[in-house]
PDB file of C-alpha atoms in Angstrom:
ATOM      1  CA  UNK B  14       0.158 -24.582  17.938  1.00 47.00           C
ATOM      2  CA  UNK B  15      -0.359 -25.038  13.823  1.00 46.00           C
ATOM      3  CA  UNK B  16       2.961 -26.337  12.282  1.00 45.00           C
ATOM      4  CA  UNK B  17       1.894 -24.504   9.160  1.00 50.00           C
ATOM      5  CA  UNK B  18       1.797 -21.081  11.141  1.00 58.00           C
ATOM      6  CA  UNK B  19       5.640 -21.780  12.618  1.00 66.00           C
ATOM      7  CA  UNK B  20       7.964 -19.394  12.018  1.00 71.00           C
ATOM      8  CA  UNK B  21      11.562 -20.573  10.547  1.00 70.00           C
ATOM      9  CA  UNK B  22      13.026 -19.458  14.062  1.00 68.00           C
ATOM     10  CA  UNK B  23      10.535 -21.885  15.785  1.00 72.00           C
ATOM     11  CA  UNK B  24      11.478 -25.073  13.459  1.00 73.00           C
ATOM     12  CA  UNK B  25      14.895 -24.007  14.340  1.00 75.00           C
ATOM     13  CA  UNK B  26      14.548 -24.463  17.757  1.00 74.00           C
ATOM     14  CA  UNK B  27      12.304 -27.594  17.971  1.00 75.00           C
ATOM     15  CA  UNK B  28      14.259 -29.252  15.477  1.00 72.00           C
ATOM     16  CA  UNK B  29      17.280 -28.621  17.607  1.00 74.00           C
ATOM     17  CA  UNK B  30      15.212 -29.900  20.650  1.00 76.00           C
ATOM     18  CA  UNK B  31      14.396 -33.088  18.826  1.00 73.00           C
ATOM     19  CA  UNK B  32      18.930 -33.103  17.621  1.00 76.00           C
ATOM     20  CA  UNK B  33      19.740 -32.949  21.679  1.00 71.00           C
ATOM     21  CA  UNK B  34      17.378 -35.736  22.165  1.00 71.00           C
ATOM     22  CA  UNK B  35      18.561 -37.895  19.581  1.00 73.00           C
ATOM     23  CA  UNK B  36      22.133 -37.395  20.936  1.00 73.00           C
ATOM     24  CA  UNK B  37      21.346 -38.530  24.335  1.00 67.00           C
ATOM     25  CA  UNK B  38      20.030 -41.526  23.324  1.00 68.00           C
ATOM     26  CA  UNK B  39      22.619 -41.942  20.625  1.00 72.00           C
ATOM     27  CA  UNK B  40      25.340 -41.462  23.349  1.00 68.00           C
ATOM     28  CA  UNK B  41      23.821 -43.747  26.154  1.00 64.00           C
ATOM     29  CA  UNK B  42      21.866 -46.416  24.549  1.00 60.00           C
ATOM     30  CA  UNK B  43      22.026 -48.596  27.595  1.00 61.00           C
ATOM     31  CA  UNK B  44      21.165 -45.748  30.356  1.00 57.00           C
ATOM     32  CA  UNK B  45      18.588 -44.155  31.782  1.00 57.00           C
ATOM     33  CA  UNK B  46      18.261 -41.548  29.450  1.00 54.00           C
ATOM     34  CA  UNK B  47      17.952 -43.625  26.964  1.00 51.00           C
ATOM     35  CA  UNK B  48      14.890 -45.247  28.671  1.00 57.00           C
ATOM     36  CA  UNK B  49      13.285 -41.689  28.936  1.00 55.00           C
ATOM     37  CA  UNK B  50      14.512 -40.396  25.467  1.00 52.00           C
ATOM     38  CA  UNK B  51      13.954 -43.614  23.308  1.00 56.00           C
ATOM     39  CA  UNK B  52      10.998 -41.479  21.765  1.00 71.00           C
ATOM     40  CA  UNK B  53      12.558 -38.451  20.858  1.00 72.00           C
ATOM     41  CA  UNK B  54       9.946 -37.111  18.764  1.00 72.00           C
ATOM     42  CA  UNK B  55       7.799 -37.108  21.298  1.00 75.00           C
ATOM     43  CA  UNK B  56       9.552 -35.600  23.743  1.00 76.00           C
ATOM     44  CA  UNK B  57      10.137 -33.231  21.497  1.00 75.00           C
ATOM     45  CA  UNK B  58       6.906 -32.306  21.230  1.00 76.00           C
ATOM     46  CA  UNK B  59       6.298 -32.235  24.709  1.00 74.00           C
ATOM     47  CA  UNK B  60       9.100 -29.958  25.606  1.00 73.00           C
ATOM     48  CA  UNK B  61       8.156 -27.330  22.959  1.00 74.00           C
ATOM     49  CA  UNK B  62       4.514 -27.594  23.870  1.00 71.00           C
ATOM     50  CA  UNK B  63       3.446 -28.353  19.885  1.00 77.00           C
ATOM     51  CA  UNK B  64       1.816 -30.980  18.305  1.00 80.00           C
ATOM     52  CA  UNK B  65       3.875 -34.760  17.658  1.00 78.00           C
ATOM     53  CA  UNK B  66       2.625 -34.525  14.156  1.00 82.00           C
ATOM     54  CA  UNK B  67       4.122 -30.635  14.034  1.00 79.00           C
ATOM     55  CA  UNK B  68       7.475 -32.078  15.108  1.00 76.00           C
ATOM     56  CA  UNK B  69       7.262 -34.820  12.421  1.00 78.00           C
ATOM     57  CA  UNK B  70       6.463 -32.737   9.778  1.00 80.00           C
ATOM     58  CA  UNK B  71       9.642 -30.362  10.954  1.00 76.00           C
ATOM     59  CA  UNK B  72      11.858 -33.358  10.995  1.00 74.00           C
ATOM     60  CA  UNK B  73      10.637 -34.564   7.452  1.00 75.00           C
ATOM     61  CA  UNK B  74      11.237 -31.064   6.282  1.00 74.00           C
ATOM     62  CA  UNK B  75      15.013 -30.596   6.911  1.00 68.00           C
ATOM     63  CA  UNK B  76      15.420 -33.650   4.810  1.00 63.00           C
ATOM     64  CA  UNK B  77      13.990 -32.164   1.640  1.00 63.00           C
ATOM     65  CA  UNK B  78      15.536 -30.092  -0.949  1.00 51.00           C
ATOM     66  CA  UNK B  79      13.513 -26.902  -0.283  1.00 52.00           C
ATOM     67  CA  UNK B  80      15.829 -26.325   2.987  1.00 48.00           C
ATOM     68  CA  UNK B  81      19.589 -25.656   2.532  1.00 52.00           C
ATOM     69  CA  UNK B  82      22.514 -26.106   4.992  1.00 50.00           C
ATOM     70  CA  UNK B  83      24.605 -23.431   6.580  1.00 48.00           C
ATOM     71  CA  UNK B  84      27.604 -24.334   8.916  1.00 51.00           C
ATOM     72  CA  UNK B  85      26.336 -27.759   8.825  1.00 53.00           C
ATOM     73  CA  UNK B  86      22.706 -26.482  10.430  1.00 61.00           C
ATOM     74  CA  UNK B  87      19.564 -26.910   8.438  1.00 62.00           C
ATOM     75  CA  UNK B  88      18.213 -23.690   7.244  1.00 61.00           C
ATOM     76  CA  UNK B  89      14.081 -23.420   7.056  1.00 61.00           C
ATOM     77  CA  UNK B  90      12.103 -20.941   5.318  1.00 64.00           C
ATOM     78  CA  UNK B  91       9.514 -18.991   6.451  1.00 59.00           C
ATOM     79  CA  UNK B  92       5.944 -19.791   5.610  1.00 59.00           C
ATOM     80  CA  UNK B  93       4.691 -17.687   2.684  1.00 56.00           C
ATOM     81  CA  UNK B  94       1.699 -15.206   3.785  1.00 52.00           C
ATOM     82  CA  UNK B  95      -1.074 -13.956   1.686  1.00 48.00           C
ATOM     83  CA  UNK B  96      -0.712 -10.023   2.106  1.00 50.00           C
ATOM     84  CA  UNK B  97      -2.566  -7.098   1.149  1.00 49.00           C
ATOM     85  CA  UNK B  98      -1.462  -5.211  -2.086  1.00 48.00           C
ATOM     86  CA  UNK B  99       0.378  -1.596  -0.363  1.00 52.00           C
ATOM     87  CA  UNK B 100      -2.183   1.116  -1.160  1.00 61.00           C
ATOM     88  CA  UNK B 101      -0.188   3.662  -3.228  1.00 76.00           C
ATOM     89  CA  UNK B 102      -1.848   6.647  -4.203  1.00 78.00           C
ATOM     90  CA  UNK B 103       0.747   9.249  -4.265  1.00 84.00           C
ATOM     91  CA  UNK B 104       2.021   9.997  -7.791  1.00 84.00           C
ATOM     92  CA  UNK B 105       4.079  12.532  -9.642  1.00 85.00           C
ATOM     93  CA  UNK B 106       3.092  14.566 -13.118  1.00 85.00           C
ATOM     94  CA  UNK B 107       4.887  12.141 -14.991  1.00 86.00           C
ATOM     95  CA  UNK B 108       3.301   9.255 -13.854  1.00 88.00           C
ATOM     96  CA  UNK B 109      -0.290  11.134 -14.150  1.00 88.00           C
ATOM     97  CA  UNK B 110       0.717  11.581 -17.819  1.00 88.00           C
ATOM     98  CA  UNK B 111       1.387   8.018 -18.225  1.00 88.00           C
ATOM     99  CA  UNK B 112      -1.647   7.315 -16.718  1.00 89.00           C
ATOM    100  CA  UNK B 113      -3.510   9.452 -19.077  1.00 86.00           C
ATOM    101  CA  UNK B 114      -1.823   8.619 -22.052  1.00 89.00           C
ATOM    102  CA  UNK B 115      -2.422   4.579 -21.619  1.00 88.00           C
ATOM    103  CA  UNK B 116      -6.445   5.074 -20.521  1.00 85.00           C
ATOM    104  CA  UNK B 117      -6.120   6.909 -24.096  1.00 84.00           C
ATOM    105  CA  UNK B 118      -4.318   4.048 -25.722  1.00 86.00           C
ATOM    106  CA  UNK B 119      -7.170   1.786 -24.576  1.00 81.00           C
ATOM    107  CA  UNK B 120      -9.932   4.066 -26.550  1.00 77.00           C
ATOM    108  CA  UNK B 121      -7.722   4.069 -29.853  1.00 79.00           C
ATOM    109  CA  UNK B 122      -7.595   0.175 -29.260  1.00 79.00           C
ATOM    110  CA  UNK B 123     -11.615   0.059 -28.810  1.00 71.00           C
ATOM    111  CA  UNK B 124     -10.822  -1.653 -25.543  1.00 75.00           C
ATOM    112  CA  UNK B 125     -12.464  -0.890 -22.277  1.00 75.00           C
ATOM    113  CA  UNK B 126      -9.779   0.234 -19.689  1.00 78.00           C
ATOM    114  CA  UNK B 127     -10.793  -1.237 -16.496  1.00 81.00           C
ATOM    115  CA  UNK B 128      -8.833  -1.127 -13.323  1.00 85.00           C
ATOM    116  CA  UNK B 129      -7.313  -4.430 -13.639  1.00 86.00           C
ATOM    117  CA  UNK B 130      -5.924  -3.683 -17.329  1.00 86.00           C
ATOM    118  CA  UNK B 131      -4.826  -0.306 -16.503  1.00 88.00           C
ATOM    119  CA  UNK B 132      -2.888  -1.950 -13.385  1.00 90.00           C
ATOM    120  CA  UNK B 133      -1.028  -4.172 -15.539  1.00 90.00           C
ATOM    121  CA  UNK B 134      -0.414  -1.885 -18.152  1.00 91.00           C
ATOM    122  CA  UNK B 135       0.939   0.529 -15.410  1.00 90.00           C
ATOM    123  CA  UNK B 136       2.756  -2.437 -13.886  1.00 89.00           C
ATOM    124  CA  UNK B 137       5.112  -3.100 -17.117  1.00 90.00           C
ATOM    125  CA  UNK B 138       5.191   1.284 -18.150  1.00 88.00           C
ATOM    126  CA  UNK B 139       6.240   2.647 -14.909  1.00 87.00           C
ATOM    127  CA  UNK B 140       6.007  -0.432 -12.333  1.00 87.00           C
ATOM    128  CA  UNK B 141       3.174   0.722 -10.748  1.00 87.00           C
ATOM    129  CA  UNK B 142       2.752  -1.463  -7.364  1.00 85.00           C
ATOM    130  CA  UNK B 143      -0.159  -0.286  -6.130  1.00 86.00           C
ATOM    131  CA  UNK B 144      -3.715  -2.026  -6.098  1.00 86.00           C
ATOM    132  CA  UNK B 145      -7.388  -1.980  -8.084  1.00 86.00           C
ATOM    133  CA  UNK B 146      -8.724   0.444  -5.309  1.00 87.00           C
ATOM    134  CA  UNK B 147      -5.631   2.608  -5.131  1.00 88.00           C
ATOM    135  CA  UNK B 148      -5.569   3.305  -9.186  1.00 88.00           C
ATOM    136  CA  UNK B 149      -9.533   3.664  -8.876  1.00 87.00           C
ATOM    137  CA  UNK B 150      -8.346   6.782  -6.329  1.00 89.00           C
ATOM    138  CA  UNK B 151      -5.509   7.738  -8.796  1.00 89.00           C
ATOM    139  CA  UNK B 152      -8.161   7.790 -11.667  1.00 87.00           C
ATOM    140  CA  UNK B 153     -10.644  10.325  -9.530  1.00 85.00           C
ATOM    141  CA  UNK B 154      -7.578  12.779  -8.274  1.00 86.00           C
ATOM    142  CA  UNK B 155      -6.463  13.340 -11.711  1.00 84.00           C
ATOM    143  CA  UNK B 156     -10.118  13.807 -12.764  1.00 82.00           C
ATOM    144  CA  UNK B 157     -11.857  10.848 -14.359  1.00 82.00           C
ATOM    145  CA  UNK B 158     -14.810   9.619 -13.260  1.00 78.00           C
ATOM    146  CA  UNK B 159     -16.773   6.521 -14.286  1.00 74.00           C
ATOM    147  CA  UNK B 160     -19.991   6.508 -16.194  1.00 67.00           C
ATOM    148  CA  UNK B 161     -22.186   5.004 -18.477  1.00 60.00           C
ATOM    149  CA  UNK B 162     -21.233   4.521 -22.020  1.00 60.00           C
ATOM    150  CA  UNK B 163     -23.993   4.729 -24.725  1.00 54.00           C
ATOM    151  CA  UNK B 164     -24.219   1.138 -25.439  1.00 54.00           C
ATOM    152  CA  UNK B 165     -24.671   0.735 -21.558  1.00 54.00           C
ATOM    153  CA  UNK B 166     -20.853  -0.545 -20.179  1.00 55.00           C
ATOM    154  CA  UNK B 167     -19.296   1.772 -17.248  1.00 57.00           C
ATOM    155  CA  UNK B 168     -15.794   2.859 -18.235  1.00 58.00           C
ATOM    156  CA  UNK B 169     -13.428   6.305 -17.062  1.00 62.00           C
ATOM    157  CA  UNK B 170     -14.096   9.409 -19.238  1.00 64.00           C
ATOM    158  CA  UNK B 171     -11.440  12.785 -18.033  1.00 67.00           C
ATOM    159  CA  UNK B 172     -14.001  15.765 -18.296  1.00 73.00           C
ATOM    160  CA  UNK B 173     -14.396  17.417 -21.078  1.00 77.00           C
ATOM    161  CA  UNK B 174     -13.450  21.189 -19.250  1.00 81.00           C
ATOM    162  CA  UNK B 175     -10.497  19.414 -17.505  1.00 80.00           C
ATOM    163  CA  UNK B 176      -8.648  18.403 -20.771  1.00 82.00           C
ATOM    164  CA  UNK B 177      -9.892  21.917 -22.477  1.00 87.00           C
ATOM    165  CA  UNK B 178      -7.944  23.469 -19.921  1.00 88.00           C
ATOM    166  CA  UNK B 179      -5.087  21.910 -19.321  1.00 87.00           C
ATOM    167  CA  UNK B 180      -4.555  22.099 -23.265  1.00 90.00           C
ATOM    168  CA  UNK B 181      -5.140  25.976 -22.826  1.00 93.00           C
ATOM    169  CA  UNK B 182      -2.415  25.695 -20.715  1.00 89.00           C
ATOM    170  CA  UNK B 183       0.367  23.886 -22.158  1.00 90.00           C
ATOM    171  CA  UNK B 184      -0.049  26.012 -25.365  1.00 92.00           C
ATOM    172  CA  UNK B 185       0.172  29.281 -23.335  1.00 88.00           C
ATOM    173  CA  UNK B 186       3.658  27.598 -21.660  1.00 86.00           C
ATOM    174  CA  UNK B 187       5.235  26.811 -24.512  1.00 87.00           C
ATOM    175  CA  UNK B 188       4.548  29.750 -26.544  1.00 87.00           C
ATOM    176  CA  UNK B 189       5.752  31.612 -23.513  1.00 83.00           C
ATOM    177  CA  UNK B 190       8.904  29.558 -23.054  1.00 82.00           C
ATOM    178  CA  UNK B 191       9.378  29.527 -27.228  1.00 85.00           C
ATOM    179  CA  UNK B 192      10.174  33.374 -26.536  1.00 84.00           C
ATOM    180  CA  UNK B 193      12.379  33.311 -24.013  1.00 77.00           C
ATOM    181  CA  UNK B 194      10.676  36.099 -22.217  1.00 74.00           C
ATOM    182  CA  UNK B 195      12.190  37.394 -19.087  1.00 75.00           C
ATOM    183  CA  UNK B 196       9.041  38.305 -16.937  1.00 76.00           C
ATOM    184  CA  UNK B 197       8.494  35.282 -14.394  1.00 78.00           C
ATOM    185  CA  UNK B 198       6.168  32.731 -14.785  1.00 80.00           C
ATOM    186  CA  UNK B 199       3.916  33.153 -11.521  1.00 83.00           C
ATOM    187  CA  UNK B 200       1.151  30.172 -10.482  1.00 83.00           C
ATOM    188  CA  UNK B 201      -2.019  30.774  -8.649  1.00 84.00           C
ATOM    189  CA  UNK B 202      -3.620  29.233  -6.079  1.00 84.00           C
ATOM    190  CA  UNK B 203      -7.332  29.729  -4.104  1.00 84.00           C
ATOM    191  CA  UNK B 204      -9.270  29.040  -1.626  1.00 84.00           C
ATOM    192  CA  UNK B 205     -11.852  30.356   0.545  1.00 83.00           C
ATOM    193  CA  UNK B 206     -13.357  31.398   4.427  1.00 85.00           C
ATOM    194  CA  UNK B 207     -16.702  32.207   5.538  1.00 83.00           C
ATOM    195  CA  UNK B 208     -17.440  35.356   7.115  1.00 80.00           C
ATOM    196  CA  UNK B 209     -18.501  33.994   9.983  1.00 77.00           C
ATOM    197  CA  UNK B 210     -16.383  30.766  10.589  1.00 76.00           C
ATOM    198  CA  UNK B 211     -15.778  30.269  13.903  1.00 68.00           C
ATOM    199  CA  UNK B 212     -15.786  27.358  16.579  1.00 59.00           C
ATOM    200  CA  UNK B 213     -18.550  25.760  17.619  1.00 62.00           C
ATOM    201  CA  UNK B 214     -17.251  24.410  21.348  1.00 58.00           C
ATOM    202  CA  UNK B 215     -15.942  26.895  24.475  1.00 48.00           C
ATOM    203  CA  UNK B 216     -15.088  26.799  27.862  1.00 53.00           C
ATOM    204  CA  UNK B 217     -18.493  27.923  29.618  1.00 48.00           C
ATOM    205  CA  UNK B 218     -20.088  27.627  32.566  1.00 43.00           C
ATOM    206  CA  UNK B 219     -22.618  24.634  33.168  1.00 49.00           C
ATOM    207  CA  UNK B 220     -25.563  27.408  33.679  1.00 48.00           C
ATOM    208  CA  UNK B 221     -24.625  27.820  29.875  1.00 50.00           C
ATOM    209  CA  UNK B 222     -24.969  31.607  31.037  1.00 52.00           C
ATOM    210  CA  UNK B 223     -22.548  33.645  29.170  1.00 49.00           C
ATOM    211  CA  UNK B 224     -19.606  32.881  26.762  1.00 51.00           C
ATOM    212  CA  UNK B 225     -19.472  34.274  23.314  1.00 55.00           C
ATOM    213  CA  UNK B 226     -22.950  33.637  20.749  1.00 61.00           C
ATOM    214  CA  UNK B 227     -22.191  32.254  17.305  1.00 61.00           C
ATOM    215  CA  UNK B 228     -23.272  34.173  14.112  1.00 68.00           C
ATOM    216  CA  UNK B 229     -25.953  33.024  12.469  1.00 70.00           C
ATOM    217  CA  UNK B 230     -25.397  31.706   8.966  1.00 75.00           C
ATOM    218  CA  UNK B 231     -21.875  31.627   7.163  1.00 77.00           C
ATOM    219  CA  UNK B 232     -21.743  35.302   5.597  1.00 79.00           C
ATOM    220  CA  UNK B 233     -19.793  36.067   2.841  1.00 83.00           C
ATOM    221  CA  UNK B 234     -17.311  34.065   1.536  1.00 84.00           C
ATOM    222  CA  UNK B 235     -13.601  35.015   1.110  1.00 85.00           C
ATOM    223  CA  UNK B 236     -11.429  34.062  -1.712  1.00 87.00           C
ATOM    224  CA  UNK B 237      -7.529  34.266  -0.333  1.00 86.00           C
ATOM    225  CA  UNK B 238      -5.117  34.144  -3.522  1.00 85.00           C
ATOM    226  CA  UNK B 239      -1.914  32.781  -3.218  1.00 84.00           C
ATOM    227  CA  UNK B 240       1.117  33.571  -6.215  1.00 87.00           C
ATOM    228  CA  UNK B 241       4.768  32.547  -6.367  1.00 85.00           C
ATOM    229  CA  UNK B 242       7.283  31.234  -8.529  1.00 82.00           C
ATOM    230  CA  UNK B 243       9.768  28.736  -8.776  1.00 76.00           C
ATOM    231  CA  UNK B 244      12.641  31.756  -8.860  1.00 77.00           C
ATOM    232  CA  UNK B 245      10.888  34.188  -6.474  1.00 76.00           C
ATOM    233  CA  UNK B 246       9.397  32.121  -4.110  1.00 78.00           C
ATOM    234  CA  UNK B 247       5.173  32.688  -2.826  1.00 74.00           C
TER     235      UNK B 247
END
């Protein structure tokens, strides 16, 4: 067993391994014990199954000023691990915006907003804790993509319909909400079937006689609409 890998539990235990040895030969310097115990290290060792040098090391730990002492025990630390960033991909509107606004604040600076400068920036705005390859995903949802600049560099460009639209939008909102109208403010929502969608396994006989035959081709295609309201409900 690595010393480096122990857990503060497992110092805790060997060290107190190594204490009861100690004692006993402390106590009966003379005796028997203290013929088998005069190298407590060692036994140590041997009775937690770890290295002599692991045990060492443990011993010469308590004795530094990294470890503190708590009803008159040492306290160890555990070691420190090199984890994995979380991947956080799920963000609201308001952090979308941000996100937005500080790619933008890169162009207007002439800088190229990479994924490691748009982490940090995001890191002091909204303390974004997420890593390179989760804002990369961020970027795509909201609908950047990266490609070629003219002078040849890669960087994130939002397409050109995307911000046409949502500007569309926002104007419509607030003109509507400027008035104070009284006729809800309904959303939409789409998607679509084929004709013929159906599964492609059954229950059927090993003969592969009988059982239902699958259309050929996927037909027309149905649009189902969905409308609601925060007020109303969908």
């Amino acid at each position: 067993m690595n010393g480096h890998d122990l857990s503060a539990q497992s110092k805790t235990i060997i060290y107190d391994v190594y204490c009861y040895l100690k004692d006993l030969v402390t106590n009966n310097p003379n005796g028997r014990v203290g013929d088998i115990f005069n190298q407590t290290q060692k036994c140590a060792a041997e009775a937690c199954k770890v290295s002599l040098s692991s045990v060492q090391r443990i011993c010469a730990e308590a004795y530094t000023d990294d470890n503190s002492l708590l009803d008159g025990n040492f306290v160890f630390k555990d070691p420190k691990r090199n984890g994995t960033e979380k991947s956080i991909t799920n963000v609201d509107d308001f952090e979308k915006d941000v996100i937005r606004r500080t790619v933008q604040e890169f162009y207007d600076k002439g800088e190229y907003p990479n994924c490691g400068k748009l982490k940090e920036a995001l890191k002091e705005k909204i303390g974004f804790k997420g890593s390179e390859s989760s804002l990369r995903t961020i970027l795509k949802r909201i609908g950047y993509k990266y490609k070629r600049c003219n002078d040849g560099r890669r960087f994130f460009m939002e397409r050109a319909d995307i911000v046409a639209a949502r500007v569309t939008f926002l104007r419509k909102m607030h003109n509507e909400r400027a008035n104070k109208l009284e006729r809800p403010i309904i959303y939409l929502d789409e998607t679509w079937v084929n004709q013929n969608h159906c599964k492609k396994y059954i229950w059927q006989s090993s003969d592969s006689k009988g059982g239902l035959k699958v259309p050929v081709g996927k037909g027309s295609r149905l649009i189902v609409c969905h409308a609601g309201s925060a007020k109303h409900g969908f």
